[in-house]
Amino acid sequence: LNWLLNVYDPQRTGFVRVLSFKLGLVVLCRGPLTEKYGVMFSLAAGSDNKDTLLDHRRLGLLLYDCVQIPRYLGEIALFGGSNIEPSVRSCLMKSTQTSGNEVNVLQF
């Protein structure tokens, strides 16, 4: 619990988003990476449906929460800094969806 608070509530404001808490638990759990990625996608999308898509905002929240871990470990520079916007745009550009503004679980 202390590690989750250190990562997602470093100022100890007493507030941790539910998505952040769940993603932190997924990262700490043992299991295959592909399964973890699927669970993380489902959590961010808010649905277990295989046809669910992540839009720009939800993908940004997922990447933001994931980047908090290397930030806490002092390794944020190795991951391109804390600006996740270029990563979100790059991921959405590679999307094969007709709109180009969403990504599905297989593309993730």
PDB file of N, CA and C in Angstrom, residues 16-83:
ATOM      1  N   VAL A  16      -6.218   9.072  -4.381  1.00  0.00           N
ATOM      2  CA  VAL A  16      -5.638   8.256  -5.451  1.00  0.00           C
ATOM      3  C   VAL A  16      -6.792   7.847  -6.350  1.00  0.00           C
ATOM      4  N   ARG A  17      -6.651   8.103  -7.656  1.00  0.00           N
ATOM      5  CA  ARG A  17      -7.719   7.704  -8.575  1.00  0.00           C
ATOM      6  C   ARG A  17      -7.864   6.186  -8.571  1.00  0.00           C
ATOM      7  N   VAL A  18      -9.084   5.717  -8.715  1.00  0.00           N
ATOM      8  CA  VAL A  18      -9.352   4.281  -8.705  1.00  0.00           C
ATOM      9  C   VAL A  18      -8.591   3.585  -9.829  1.00  0.00           C
ATOM     10  N   LEU A  19      -8.570   4.182 -11.014  1.00  0.00           N
ATOM     11  CA  LEU A  19      -7.839   3.593 -12.128  1.00  0.00           C
ATOM     12  C   LEU A  19      -6.356   3.452 -11.791  1.00  0.00           C
ATOM     13  N   SER A  20      -5.769   4.462 -11.181  1.00  0.00           N
ATOM     14  CA  SER A  20      -4.359   4.414 -10.810  1.00  0.00           C
ATOM     15  C   SER A  20      -4.102   3.280  -9.827  1.00  0.00           C
ATOM     16  N   PHE A  21      -4.972   3.149  -8.837  1.00  0.00           N
ATOM     17  CA  PHE A  21      -4.830   2.102  -7.832  1.00  0.00           C
ATOM     18  C   PHE A  21      -4.913   0.719  -8.488  1.00  0.00           C
ATOM     19  N   LYS A  22      -5.894   0.526  -9.362  1.00  0.00           N
ATOM     20  CA  LYS A  22      -6.062  -0.762 -10.032  1.00  0.00           C
ATOM     21  C   LYS A  22      -4.870  -1.077 -10.935  1.00  0.00           C
ATOM     22  N   LEU A  23      -4.386  -0.084 -11.668  1.00  0.00           N
ATOM     23  CA  LEU A  23      -3.231  -0.310 -12.540  1.00  0.00           C
ATOM     24  C   LEU A  23      -1.988  -0.652 -11.724  1.00  0.00           C
ATOM     25  N   GLY A  24      -1.831  -0.006 -10.585  1.00  0.00           N
ATOM     26  CA  GLY A  24      -0.713  -0.322  -9.700  1.00  0.00           C
ATOM     27  C   GLY A  24      -0.771  -1.753  -9.212  1.00  0.00           C
ATOM     28  N   LEU A  25      -1.965  -2.223  -8.883  1.00  0.00           N
ATOM     29  CA  LEU A  25      -2.116  -3.613  -8.458  1.00  0.00           C
ATOM     30  C   LEU A  25      -1.797  -4.581  -9.589  1.00  0.00           C
ATOM     31  N   VAL A  26      -2.212  -4.249 -10.799  1.00  0.00           N
ATOM     32  CA  VAL A  26      -1.910  -5.108 -11.949  1.00  0.00           C
ATOM     33  C   VAL A  26      -0.400  -5.195 -12.152  1.00  0.00           C
ATOM     34  N   VAL A  27       0.286  -4.083 -12.034  1.00  0.00           N
ATOM     35  CA  VAL A  27       1.741  -4.075 -12.215  1.00  0.00           C
ATOM     36  C   VAL A  27       2.415  -4.950 -11.161  1.00  0.00           C
ATOM     37  N   LEU A  28       1.907  -4.927  -9.948  1.00  0.00           N
ATOM     38  CA  LEU A  28       2.517  -5.705  -8.866  1.00  0.00           C
ATOM     39  C   LEU A  28       2.206  -7.194  -8.939  1.00  0.00           C
ATOM     40  N   CYS A  29       1.153  -7.568  -9.629  1.00  0.00           N
ATOM     41  CA  CYS A  29       0.745  -8.976  -9.707  1.00  0.00           C
ATOM     42  C   CYS A  29       1.669  -9.777 -10.616  1.00  0.00           C
ATOM     43  N   ARG A  30       1.733 -11.058 -10.312  1.00  0.00           N
ATOM     44  CA  ARG A  30       2.525 -11.965 -11.133  1.00  0.00           C
ATOM     45  C   ARG A  30       1.662 -12.464 -12.286  1.00  0.00           C
ATOM     46  N   GLY A  31       2.242 -12.580 -13.452  1.00  0.00           N
ATOM     47  CA  GLY A  31       1.508 -13.090 -14.598  1.00  0.00           C
ATOM     48  C   GLY A  31       2.188 -12.713 -15.890  1.00  0.00           C
ATOM     49  N   PRO A  32       1.724 -13.303 -16.996  1.00  0.00           N
ATOM     50  CA  PRO A  32       2.308 -12.988 -18.303  1.00  0.00           C
ATOM     51  C   PRO A  32       2.029 -11.533 -18.699  1.00  0.00           C
ATOM     52  N   LEU A  33       2.986 -10.928 -19.370  1.00  0.00           N
ATOM     53  CA  LEU A  33       2.838  -9.527 -19.779  1.00  0.00           C
ATOM     54  C   LEU A  33       1.639  -9.314 -20.688  1.00  0.00           C
ATOM     55  N   THR A  34       1.394 -10.232 -21.609  1.00  0.00           N
ATOM     56  CA  THR A  34       0.260 -10.054 -22.522  1.00  0.00           C
ATOM     57  C   THR A  34      -1.059 -10.025 -21.761  1.00  0.00           C
ATOM     58  N   GLU A  35      -1.156 -10.838 -20.732  1.00  0.00           N
ATOM     59  CA  GLU A  35      -2.366 -10.832 -19.909  1.00  0.00           C
ATOM     60  C   GLU A  35      -2.488  -9.520 -19.139  1.00  0.00           C
ATOM     61  N   LYS A  36      -1.371  -9.038 -18.618  1.00  0.00           N
ATOM     62  CA  LYS A  36      -1.383  -7.755 -17.901  1.00  0.00           C
ATOM     63  C   LYS A  36      -1.797  -6.618 -18.829  1.00  0.00           C
ATOM     64  N   TYR A  37      -1.270  -6.621 -20.056  1.00  0.00           N
ATOM     65  CA  TYR A  37      -1.635  -5.579 -21.017  1.00  0.00           C
ATOM     66  C   TYR A  37      -3.131  -5.601 -21.305  1.00  0.00           C
ATOM     67  N   GLY A  38      -3.680  -6.790 -21.460  1.00  0.00           N
ATOM     68  CA  GLY A  38      -5.114  -6.915 -21.703  1.00  0.00           C
ATOM     69  C   GLY A  38      -5.939  -6.391 -20.543  1.00  0.00           C
ATOM     70  N   VAL A  39      -5.516  -6.707 -19.322  1.00  0.00           N
ATOM     71  CA  VAL A  39      -6.227  -6.221 -18.134  1.00  0.00           C
ATOM     72  C   VAL A  39      -6.106  -4.709 -18.024  1.00  0.00           C
ATOM     73  N   MET A  40      -4.924  -4.171 -18.289  1.00  0.00           N
ATOM     74  CA  MET A  40      -4.733  -2.720 -18.227  1.00  0.00           C
ATOM     75  C   MET A  40      -5.615  -2.019 -19.261  1.00  0.00           C
ATOM     76  N   PHE A  41      -5.682  -2.574 -20.457  1.00  0.00           N
ATOM     77  CA  PHE A  41      -6.536  -2.008 -21.496  1.00  0.00           C
ATOM     78  C   PHE A  41      -7.992  -2.025 -21.052  1.00  0.00           C
ATOM     79  N   SER A  42      -8.450  -3.159 -20.517  1.00  0.00           N
ATOM     80  CA  SER A  42      -9.837  -3.282 -20.068  1.00  0.00           C
ATOM     81  C   SER A  42     -10.149  -2.293 -18.958  1.00  0.00           C
ATOM     82  N   LEU A  43      -9.217  -2.118 -18.031  1.00  0.00           N
ATOM     83  CA  LEU A  43      -9.430  -1.158 -16.950  1.00  0.00           C
ATOM     84  C   LEU A  43      -9.552   0.262 -17.483  1.00  0.00           C
ATOM     85  N   ALA A  44      -8.652   0.619 -18.395  1.00  0.00           N
ATOM     86  CA  ALA A  44      -8.674   1.975 -18.946  1.00  0.00           C
ATOM     87  C   ALA A  44      -9.911   2.203 -19.805  1.00  0.00           C
ATOM     88  N   ALA A  45     -10.334   1.161 -20.528  1.00  0.00           N
ATOM     89  CA  ALA A  45     -11.499   1.296 -21.402  1.00  0.00           C
ATOM     90  C   ALA A  45     -12.798   1.247 -20.611  1.00  0.00           C
ATOM     91  N   GLY A  46     -12.757   0.643 -19.436  1.00  0.00           N
ATOM     92  CA  GLY A  46     -13.959   0.544 -18.613  1.00  0.00           C
ATOM     93  C   GLY A  46     -14.870  -0.590 -19.029  1.00  0.00           C
ATOM     94  N   SER A  47     -14.341  -1.552 -19.801  1.00  0.00           N
ATOM     95  CA  SER A  47     -15.168  -2.649 -20.278  1.00  0.00           C
ATOM     96  C   SER A  47     -14.289  -3.849 -20.617  1.00  0.00           C
ATOM     97  N   ASP A  48     -14.845  -5.049 -20.429  1.00  0.00           N
ATOM     98  CA  ASP A  48     -14.135  -6.271 -20.792  1.00  0.00           C
ATOM     99  C   ASP A  48     -14.453  -6.724 -22.206  1.00  0.00           C
ATOM    100  N   ASN A  49     -15.293  -5.985 -22.888  1.00  0.00           N
ATOM    101  CA  ASN A  49     -15.717  -6.341 -24.239  1.00  0.00           C
ATOM    102  C   ASN A  49     -14.524  -6.247 -25.196  1.00  0.00           C
ATOM    103  N   LYS A  50     -14.352  -7.238 -26.058  1.00  0.00           N
ATOM    104  CA  LYS A  50     -13.230  -7.256 -27.010  1.00  0.00           C
ATOM    105  C   LYS A  50     -13.333  -6.153 -28.060  1.00  0.00           C
ATOM    106  N   ASP A  51     -14.544  -5.613 -28.272  1.00  0.00           N
ATOM    107  CA  ASP A  51     -14.734  -4.565 -29.271  1.00  0.00           C
ATOM    108  C   ASP A  51     -14.547  -3.165 -28.698  1.00  0.00           C
ATOM    109  N   THR A  52     -14.172  -3.078 -27.428  1.00  0.00           N
ATOM    110  CA  THR A  52     -14.011  -1.788 -26.777  1.00  0.00           C
ATOM    111  C   THR A  52     -12.812  -1.045 -27.353  1.00  0.00           C
ATOM    112  N   LEU A  53     -12.950   0.252 -27.481  1.00  0.00           N
ATOM    113  CA  LEU A  53     -11.880   1.093 -28.010  1.00  0.00           C
ATOM    114  C   LEU A  53     -11.441   2.106 -26.959  1.00  0.00           C
ATOM    115  N   LEU A  54     -10.168   2.443 -26.987  1.00  0.00           N
ATOM    116  CA  LEU A  54      -9.635   3.509 -26.131  1.00  0.00           C
ATOM    117  C   LEU A  54      -9.539   4.779 -26.961  1.00  0.00           C
ATOM    118  N   ASP A  55     -10.124   5.848 -26.458  1.00  0.00           N
ATOM    119  CA  ASP A  55     -10.008   7.119 -27.154  1.00  0.00           C
ATOM    120  C   ASP A  55      -8.773   7.873 -26.643  1.00  0.00           C
ATOM    121  N   HIS A  56      -8.572   9.055 -27.168  1.00  0.00           N
ATOM    122  CA  HIS A  56      -7.407   9.871 -26.846  1.00  0.00           C
ATOM    123  C   HIS A  56      -7.286  10.128 -25.343  1.00  0.00           C
ATOM    124  N   ARG A  57      -8.379  10.487 -24.700  1.00  0.00           N
ATOM    125  CA  ARG A  57      -8.358  10.821 -23.277  1.00  0.00           C
ATOM    126  C   ARG A  57      -8.039   9.604 -22.414  1.00  0.00           C
ATOM    127  N   ARG A  58      -8.700   8.497 -22.678  1.00  0.00           N
ATOM    128  CA  ARG A  58      -8.489   7.293 -21.856  1.00  0.00           C
ATOM    129  C   ARG A  58      -7.091   6.706 -22.063  1.00  0.00           C
ATOM    130  N   LEU A  59      -6.608   6.727 -23.292  1.00  0.00           N
ATOM    131  CA  LEU A  59      -5.250   6.257 -23.557  1.00  0.00           C
ATOM    132  C   LEU A  59      -4.233   7.149 -22.849  1.00  0.00           C
ATOM    133  N   GLY A  60      -4.483   8.446 -22.851  1.00  0.00           N
ATOM    134  CA  GLY A  60      -3.601   9.371 -22.137  1.00  0.00           C
ATOM    135  C   GLY A  60      -3.570   9.107 -20.645  1.00  0.00           C
ATOM    136  N   LEU A  61      -4.724   8.826 -20.055  1.00  0.00           N
ATOM    137  CA  LEU A  61      -4.778   8.507 -18.622  1.00  0.00           C
ATOM    138  C   LEU A  61      -4.013   7.224 -18.312  1.00  0.00           C
ATOM    139  N   LEU A  62      -4.165   6.230 -19.175  1.00  0.00           N
ATOM    140  CA  LEU A  62      -3.456   4.961 -18.976  1.00  0.00           C
ATOM    141  C   LEU A  62      -1.946   5.179 -19.036  1.00  0.00           C
ATOM    142  N   LEU A  63      -1.478   5.871 -20.060  1.00  0.00           N
ATOM    143  CA  LEU A  63      -0.035   6.109 -20.190  1.00  0.00           C
ATOM    144  C   LEU A  63       0.495   7.002 -19.069  1.00  0.00           C
ATOM    145  N   TYR A  64      -0.299   7.977 -18.649  1.00  0.00           N
ATOM    146  CA  TYR A  64       0.115   8.852 -17.550  1.00  0.00           C
ATOM    147  C   TYR A  64       0.325   8.033 -16.279  1.00  0.00           C
ATOM    148  N   ASP A  65      -0.616   7.149 -15.976  1.00  0.00           N
ATOM    149  CA  ASP A  65      -0.478   6.332 -14.775  1.00  0.00           C
ATOM    150  C   ASP A  65       0.705   5.377 -14.882  1.00  0.00           C
ATOM    151  N   CYS A  66       0.939   4.837 -16.059  1.00  0.00           N
ATOM    152  CA  CYS A  66       2.068   3.925 -16.240  1.00  0.00           C
ATOM    153  C   CYS A  66       3.409   4.644 -16.107  1.00  0.00           C
ATOM    154  N   VAL A  67       3.471   5.885 -16.535  1.00  0.00           N
ATOM    155  CA  VAL A  67       4.722   6.647 -16.483  1.00  0.00           C
ATOM    156  C   VAL A  67       5.061   7.107 -15.056  1.00  0.00           C
ATOM    157  N   GLN A  68       4.114   7.035 -14.154  1.00  0.00           N
ATOM    158  CA  GLN A  68       4.380   7.437 -12.772  1.00  0.00           C
ATOM    159  C   GLN A  68       5.359   6.484 -12.091  1.00  0.00           C
ATOM    160  N   ILE A  69       5.394   5.236 -12.533  1.00  0.00           N
ATOM    161  CA  ILE A  69       6.297   4.256 -11.916  1.00  0.00           C
ATOM    162  C   ILE A  69       7.760   4.583 -12.204  1.00  0.00           C
ATOM    163  N   PRO A  70       8.171   4.786 -13.475  1.00  0.00           N
ATOM    164  CA  PRO A  70       9.568   5.182 -13.686  1.00  0.00           C
ATOM    165  C   PRO A  70       9.886   6.556 -13.094  1.00  0.00           C
ATOM    166  N   ARG A  71       8.893   7.426 -13.005  1.00  0.00           N
ATOM    167  CA  ARG A  71       9.123   8.729 -12.358  1.00  0.00           C
ATOM    168  C   ARG A  71       9.487   8.519 -10.887  1.00  0.00           C
ATOM    169  N   TYR A  72       8.753   7.657 -10.221  1.00  0.00           N
ATOM    170  CA  TYR A  72       9.029   7.370  -8.809  1.00  0.00           C
ATOM    171  C   TYR A  72      10.416   6.742  -8.643  1.00  0.00           C
ATOM    172  N   LEU A  73      10.816   5.903  -9.590  1.00  0.00           N
ATOM    173  CA  LEU A  73      12.115   5.229  -9.516  1.00  0.00           C
ATOM    174  C   LEU A  73      13.268   6.105  -9.996  1.00  0.00           C
ATOM    175  N   GLY A  74      12.966   7.307 -10.470  1.00  0.00           N
ATOM    176  CA  GLY A  74      14.004   8.225 -10.928  1.00  0.00           C
ATOM    177  C   GLY A  74      14.523   7.903 -12.317  1.00  0.00           C
ATOM    178  N   GLU A  75      13.757   7.176 -13.104  1.00  0.00           N
ATOM    179  CA  GLU A  75      14.180   6.755 -14.436  1.00  0.00           C
ATOM    180  C   GLU A  75      13.337   7.389 -15.542  1.00  0.00           C
ATOM    181  N   ILE A  76      12.678   8.485 -15.260  1.00  0.00           N
ATOM    182  CA  ILE A  76      11.743   9.085 -16.213  1.00  0.00           C
ATOM    183  C   ILE A  76      12.439   9.554 -17.496  1.00  0.00           C
ATOM    184  N   ALA A  77      13.692   9.967 -17.402  1.00  0.00           N
ATOM    185  CA  ALA A  77      14.405  10.455 -18.588  1.00  0.00           C
ATOM    186  C   ALA A  77      14.604   9.345 -19.626  1.00  0.00           C
ATOM    187  N   LEU A  78      14.709   8.108 -19.178  1.00  0.00           N
ATOM    188  CA  LEU A  78      14.894   6.983 -20.102  1.00  0.00           C
ATOM    189  C   LEU A  78      13.648   6.695 -20.915  1.00  0.00           C
ATOM    190  N   PHE A  79      12.498   7.208 -20.467  1.00  0.00           N
ATOM    191  CA  PHE A  79      11.238   6.954 -21.148  1.00  0.00           C
ATOM    192  C   PHE A  79      10.728   8.181 -21.887  1.00  0.00           C
ATOM    193  N   GLY A  80      11.606   9.109 -22.175  1.00  0.00           N
ATOM    194  CA  GLY A  80      11.237  10.279 -22.957  1.00  0.00           C
ATOM    195  C   GLY A  80      10.627  11.399 -22.147  1.00  0.00           C
ATOM    196  N   GLY A  81      10.802  11.393 -20.858  1.00  0.00           N
ATOM    197  CA  GLY A  81      10.260  12.452 -20.017  1.00  0.00           C
ATOM    198  C   GLY A  81       8.818  12.181 -19.628  1.00  0.00           C
ATOM    199  N   SER A  82       8.213  13.168 -18.997  1.00  0.00           N
ATOM    200  CA  SER A  82       6.869  12.964 -18.455  1.00  0.00           C
ATOM    201  C   SER A  82       5.763  13.405 -19.401  1.00  0.00           C
ATOM    202  N   ASN A  83       6.120  13.929 -20.578  1.00  0.00           N
ATOM    203  CA  ASN A  83       5.107  14.362 -21.535  1.00  0.00           C
ATOM    204  C   ASN A  83       4.622  13.151 -22.328  1.00  0.00           C
TER     205      ASN A  83
END
